[in-house]
Tab-separated table of C-alpha atoms in Angstrom:
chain	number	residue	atom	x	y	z
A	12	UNK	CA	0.000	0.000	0.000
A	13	UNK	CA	2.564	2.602	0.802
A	14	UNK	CA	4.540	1.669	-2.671
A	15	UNK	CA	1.191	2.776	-4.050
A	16	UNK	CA	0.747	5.795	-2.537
A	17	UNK	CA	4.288	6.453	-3.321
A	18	UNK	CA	4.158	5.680	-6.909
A	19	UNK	CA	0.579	7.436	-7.501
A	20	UNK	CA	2.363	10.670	-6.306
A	21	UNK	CA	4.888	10.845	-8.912
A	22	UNK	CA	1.531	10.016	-11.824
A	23	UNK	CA	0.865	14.007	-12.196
A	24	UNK	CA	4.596	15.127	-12.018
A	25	UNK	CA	5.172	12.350	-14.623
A	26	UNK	CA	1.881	13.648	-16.675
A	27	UNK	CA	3.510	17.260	-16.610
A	28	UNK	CA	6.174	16.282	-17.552
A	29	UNK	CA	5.262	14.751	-21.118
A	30	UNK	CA	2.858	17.515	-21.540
A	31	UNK	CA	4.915	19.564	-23.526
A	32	UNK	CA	2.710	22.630	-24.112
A	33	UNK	CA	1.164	22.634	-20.664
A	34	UNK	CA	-2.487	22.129	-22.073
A	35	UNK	CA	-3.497	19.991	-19.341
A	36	UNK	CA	-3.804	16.892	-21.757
A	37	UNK	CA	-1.007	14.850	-23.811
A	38	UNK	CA	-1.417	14.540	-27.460
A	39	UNK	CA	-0.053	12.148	-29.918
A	40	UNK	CA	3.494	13.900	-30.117
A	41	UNK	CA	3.883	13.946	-26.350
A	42	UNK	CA	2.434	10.528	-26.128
A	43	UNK	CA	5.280	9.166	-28.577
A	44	UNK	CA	7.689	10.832	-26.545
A	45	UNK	CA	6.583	9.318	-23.391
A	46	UNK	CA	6.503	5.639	-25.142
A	47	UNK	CA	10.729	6.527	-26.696
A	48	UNK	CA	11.634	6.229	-22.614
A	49	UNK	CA	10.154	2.876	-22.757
A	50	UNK	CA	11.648	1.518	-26.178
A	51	UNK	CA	13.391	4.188	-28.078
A	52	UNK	CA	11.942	2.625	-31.578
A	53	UNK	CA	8.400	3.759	-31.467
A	54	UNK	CA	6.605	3.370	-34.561
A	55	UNK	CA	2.952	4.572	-35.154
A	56	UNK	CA	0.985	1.625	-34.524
A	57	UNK	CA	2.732	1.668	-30.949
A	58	UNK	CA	1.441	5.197	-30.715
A	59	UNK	CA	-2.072	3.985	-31.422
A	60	UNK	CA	-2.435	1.028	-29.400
A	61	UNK	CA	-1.057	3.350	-26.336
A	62	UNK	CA	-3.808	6.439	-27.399
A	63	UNK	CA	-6.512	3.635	-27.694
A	64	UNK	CA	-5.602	1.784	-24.610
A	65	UNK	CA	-5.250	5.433	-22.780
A	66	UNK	CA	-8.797	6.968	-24.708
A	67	UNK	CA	-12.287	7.130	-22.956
A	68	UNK	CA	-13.973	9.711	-24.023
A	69	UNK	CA	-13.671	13.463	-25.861
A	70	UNK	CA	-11.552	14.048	-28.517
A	71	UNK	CA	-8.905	10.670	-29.460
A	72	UNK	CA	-6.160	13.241	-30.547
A	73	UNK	CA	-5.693	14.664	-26.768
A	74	UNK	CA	-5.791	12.539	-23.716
A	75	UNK	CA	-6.791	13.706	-20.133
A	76	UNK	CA	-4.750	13.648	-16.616
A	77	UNK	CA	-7.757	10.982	-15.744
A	78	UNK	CA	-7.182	8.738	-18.741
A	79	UNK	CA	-3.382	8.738	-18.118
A	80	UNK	CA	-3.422	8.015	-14.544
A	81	UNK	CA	-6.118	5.285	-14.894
A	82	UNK	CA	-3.783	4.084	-18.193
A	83	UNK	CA	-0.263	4.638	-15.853
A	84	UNK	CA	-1.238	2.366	-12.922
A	85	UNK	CA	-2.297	-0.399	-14.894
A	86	UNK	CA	0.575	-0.229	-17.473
A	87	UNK	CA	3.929	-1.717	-17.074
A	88	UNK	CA	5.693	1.226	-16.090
A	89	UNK	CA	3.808	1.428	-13.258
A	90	UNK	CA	4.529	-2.199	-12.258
A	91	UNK	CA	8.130	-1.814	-12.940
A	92	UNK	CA	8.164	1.146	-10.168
A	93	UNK	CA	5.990	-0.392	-8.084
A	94	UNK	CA	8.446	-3.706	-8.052
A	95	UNK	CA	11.518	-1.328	-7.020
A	96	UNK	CA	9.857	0.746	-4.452
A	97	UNK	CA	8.731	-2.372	-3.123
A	98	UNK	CA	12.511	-3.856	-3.024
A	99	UNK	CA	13.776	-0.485	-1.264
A	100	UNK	CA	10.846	-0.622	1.585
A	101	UNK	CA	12.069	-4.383	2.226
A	102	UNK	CA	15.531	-3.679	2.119
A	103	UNK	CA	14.811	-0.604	4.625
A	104	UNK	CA	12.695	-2.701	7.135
A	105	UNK	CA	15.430	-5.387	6.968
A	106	UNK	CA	17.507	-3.979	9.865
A	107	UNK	CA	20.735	-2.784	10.463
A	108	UNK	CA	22.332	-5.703	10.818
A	109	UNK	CA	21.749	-6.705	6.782
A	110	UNK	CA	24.780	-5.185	6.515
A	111	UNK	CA	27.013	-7.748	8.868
A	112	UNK	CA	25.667	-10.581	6.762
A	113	UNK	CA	28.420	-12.633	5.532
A	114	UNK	CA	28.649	-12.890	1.688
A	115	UNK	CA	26.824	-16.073	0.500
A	116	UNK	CA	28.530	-18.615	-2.267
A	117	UNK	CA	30.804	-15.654	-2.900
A	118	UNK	CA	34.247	-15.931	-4.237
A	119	UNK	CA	37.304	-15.945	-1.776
A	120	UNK	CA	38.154	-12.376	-2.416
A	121	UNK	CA	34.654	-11.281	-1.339
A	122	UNK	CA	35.495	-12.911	1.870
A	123	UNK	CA	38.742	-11.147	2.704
A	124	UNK	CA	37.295	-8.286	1.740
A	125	UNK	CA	33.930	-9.183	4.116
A	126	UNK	CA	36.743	-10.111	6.763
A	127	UNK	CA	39.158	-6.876	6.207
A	128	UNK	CA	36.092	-3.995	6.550
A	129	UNK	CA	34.093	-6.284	9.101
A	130	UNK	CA	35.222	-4.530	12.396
A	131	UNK	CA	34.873	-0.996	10.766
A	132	UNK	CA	31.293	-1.579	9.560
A	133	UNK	CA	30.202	-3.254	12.682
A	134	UNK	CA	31.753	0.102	14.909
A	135	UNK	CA	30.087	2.117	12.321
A	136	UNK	CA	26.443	0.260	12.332
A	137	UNK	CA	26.450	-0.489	16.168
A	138	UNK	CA	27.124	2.932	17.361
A	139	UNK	CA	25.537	5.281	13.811
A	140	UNK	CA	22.137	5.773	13.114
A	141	UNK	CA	21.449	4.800	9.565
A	142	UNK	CA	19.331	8.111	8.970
A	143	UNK	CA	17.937	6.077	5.478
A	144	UNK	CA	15.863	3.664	7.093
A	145	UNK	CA	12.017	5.152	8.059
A	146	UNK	CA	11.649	6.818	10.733
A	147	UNK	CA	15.121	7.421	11.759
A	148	UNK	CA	15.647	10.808	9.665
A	149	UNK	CA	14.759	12.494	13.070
A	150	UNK	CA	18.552	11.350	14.291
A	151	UNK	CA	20.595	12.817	11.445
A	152	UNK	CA	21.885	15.349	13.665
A	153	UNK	CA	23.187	12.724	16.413
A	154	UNK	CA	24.215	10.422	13.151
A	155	UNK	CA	26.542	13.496	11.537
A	156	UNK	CA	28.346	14.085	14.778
A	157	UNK	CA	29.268	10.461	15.530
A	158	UNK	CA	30.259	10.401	11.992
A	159	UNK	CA	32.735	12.354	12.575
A	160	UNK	CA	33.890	11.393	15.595
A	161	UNK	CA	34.544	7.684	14.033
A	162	UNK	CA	36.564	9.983	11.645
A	163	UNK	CA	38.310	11.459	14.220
A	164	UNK	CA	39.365	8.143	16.417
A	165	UNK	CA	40.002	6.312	12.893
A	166	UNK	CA	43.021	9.323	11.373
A	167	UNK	CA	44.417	9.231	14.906
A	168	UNK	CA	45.125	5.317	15.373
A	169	UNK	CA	45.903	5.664	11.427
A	170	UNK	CA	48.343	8.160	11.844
A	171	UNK	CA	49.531	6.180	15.153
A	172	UNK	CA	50.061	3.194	13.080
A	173	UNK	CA	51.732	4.746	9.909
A	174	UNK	CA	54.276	6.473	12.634
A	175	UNK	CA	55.353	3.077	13.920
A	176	UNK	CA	55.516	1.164	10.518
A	177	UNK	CA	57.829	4.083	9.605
A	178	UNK	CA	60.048	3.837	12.654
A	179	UNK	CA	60.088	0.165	12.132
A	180	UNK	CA	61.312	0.588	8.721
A	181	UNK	CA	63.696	3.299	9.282
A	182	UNK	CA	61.612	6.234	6.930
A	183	UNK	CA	61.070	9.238	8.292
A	184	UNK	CA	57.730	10.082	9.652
A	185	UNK	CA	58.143	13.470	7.697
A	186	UNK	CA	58.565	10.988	4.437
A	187	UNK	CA	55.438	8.746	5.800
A	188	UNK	CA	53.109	12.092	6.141
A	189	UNK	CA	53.663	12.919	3.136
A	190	UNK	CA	53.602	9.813	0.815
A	191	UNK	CA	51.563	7.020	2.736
A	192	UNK	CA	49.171	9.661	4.614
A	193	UNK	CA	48.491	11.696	1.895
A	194	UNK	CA	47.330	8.543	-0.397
A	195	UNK	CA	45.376	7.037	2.728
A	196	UNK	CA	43.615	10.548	2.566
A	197	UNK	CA	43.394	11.401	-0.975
A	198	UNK	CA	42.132	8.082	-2.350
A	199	UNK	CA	39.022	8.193	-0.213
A	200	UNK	CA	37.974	11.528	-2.356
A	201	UNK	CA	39.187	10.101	-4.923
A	202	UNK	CA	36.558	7.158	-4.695
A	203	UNK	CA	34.026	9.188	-3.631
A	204	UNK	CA	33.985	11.363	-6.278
A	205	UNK	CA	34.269	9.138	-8.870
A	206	UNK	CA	30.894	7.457	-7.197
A	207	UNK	CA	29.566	10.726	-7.157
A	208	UNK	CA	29.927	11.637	-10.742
């Protein structure tokens, strides 16, 4: 029910959007350029069947907000949203700990890596807020600031740590700042703005 109310929401925006001209209907232009974001080879007789299958009553050539909502929920579009705002409520109402799940018939490397970032993500979903699941958007406040704490504790032990494998090896901690630090900084940003972008 809420994926429905969710999706039936976005029918008008999604209605304004096609109509071009702002007339308050879509005609066959506007209809063939809402049916090119479903297959981008749209030939007439696709723009037909979608009028007739959209048309009840008035003139065939312009189609209401009425006969596009009541064509929209029952079209595949509308199923294809529903299906992945149903998968994002169940993956919110899963539960933090989703993310400590082991990977399943995964290859060895996924395990190292499951082993490697384990302690980090369990610190970070034991003691953070996820702020994305419902209901919890009221704690992004408290969320931010631990963030950054865990920030905080993580560059000091990582600096700690750095500091001793350079004494150990004899290279300046000057030499370690600067090469190993910098890199264990800068490819974070790096990462995340690639993901960004």
């Amino acid at each position: 029910i809420k994926s429905e109310e969710h999706i039936l929401s976005k029918v008008k925006p999604i209605f304004d959007t096609f109509d071009a001209d702002s007339s308050g209907t879509i005609d066959r232009d506007e209809v063939r350029e809402l049916l090119k974001t479903l297959a981008p080879k749209v030939t007439e007789s696709d723009v037909d069947s979608a009028i007739a299958a959209m048309y009840k009553s008035g003139s065939q050539e312009e189609i209401t907000y009425e006969e596009f909502a009541d064509w929209y929920i029952h079209s595949i579009i509308y199923t294809r949203q529903q299906c992945l705002v149903e998968k994002r409520i169940e993956a919110d109402a899963r539960g933090m700990c989703d993310t400590l799940k082991p990977p399943r018939g995964e290859a060895i490397c996924s395990w190292l890596k499951y082993l490697l970032v384990l302690p980090l993500v369990a610190v970070l979903t034991l003691t953070v807020p996820d702020v994305r699941r419902p209901g919890y958007g009221k704690w992004c406040y408290i969320s931010f600031i631990l963030s950054i704490l865990w920030i905080g504790i993580f560059s000091y032990f990582m600096v700690d740590w750095v500091e001793i494998l350079g004494n150990t090896m004899g290279i300046p901690s000057v030499v370690m700042g600067l090469t190993v630090l910098a890199a264990g900084t800068s490819v974070p940003d790096l990462l995340s703005s690639v993901i960004v972008a």
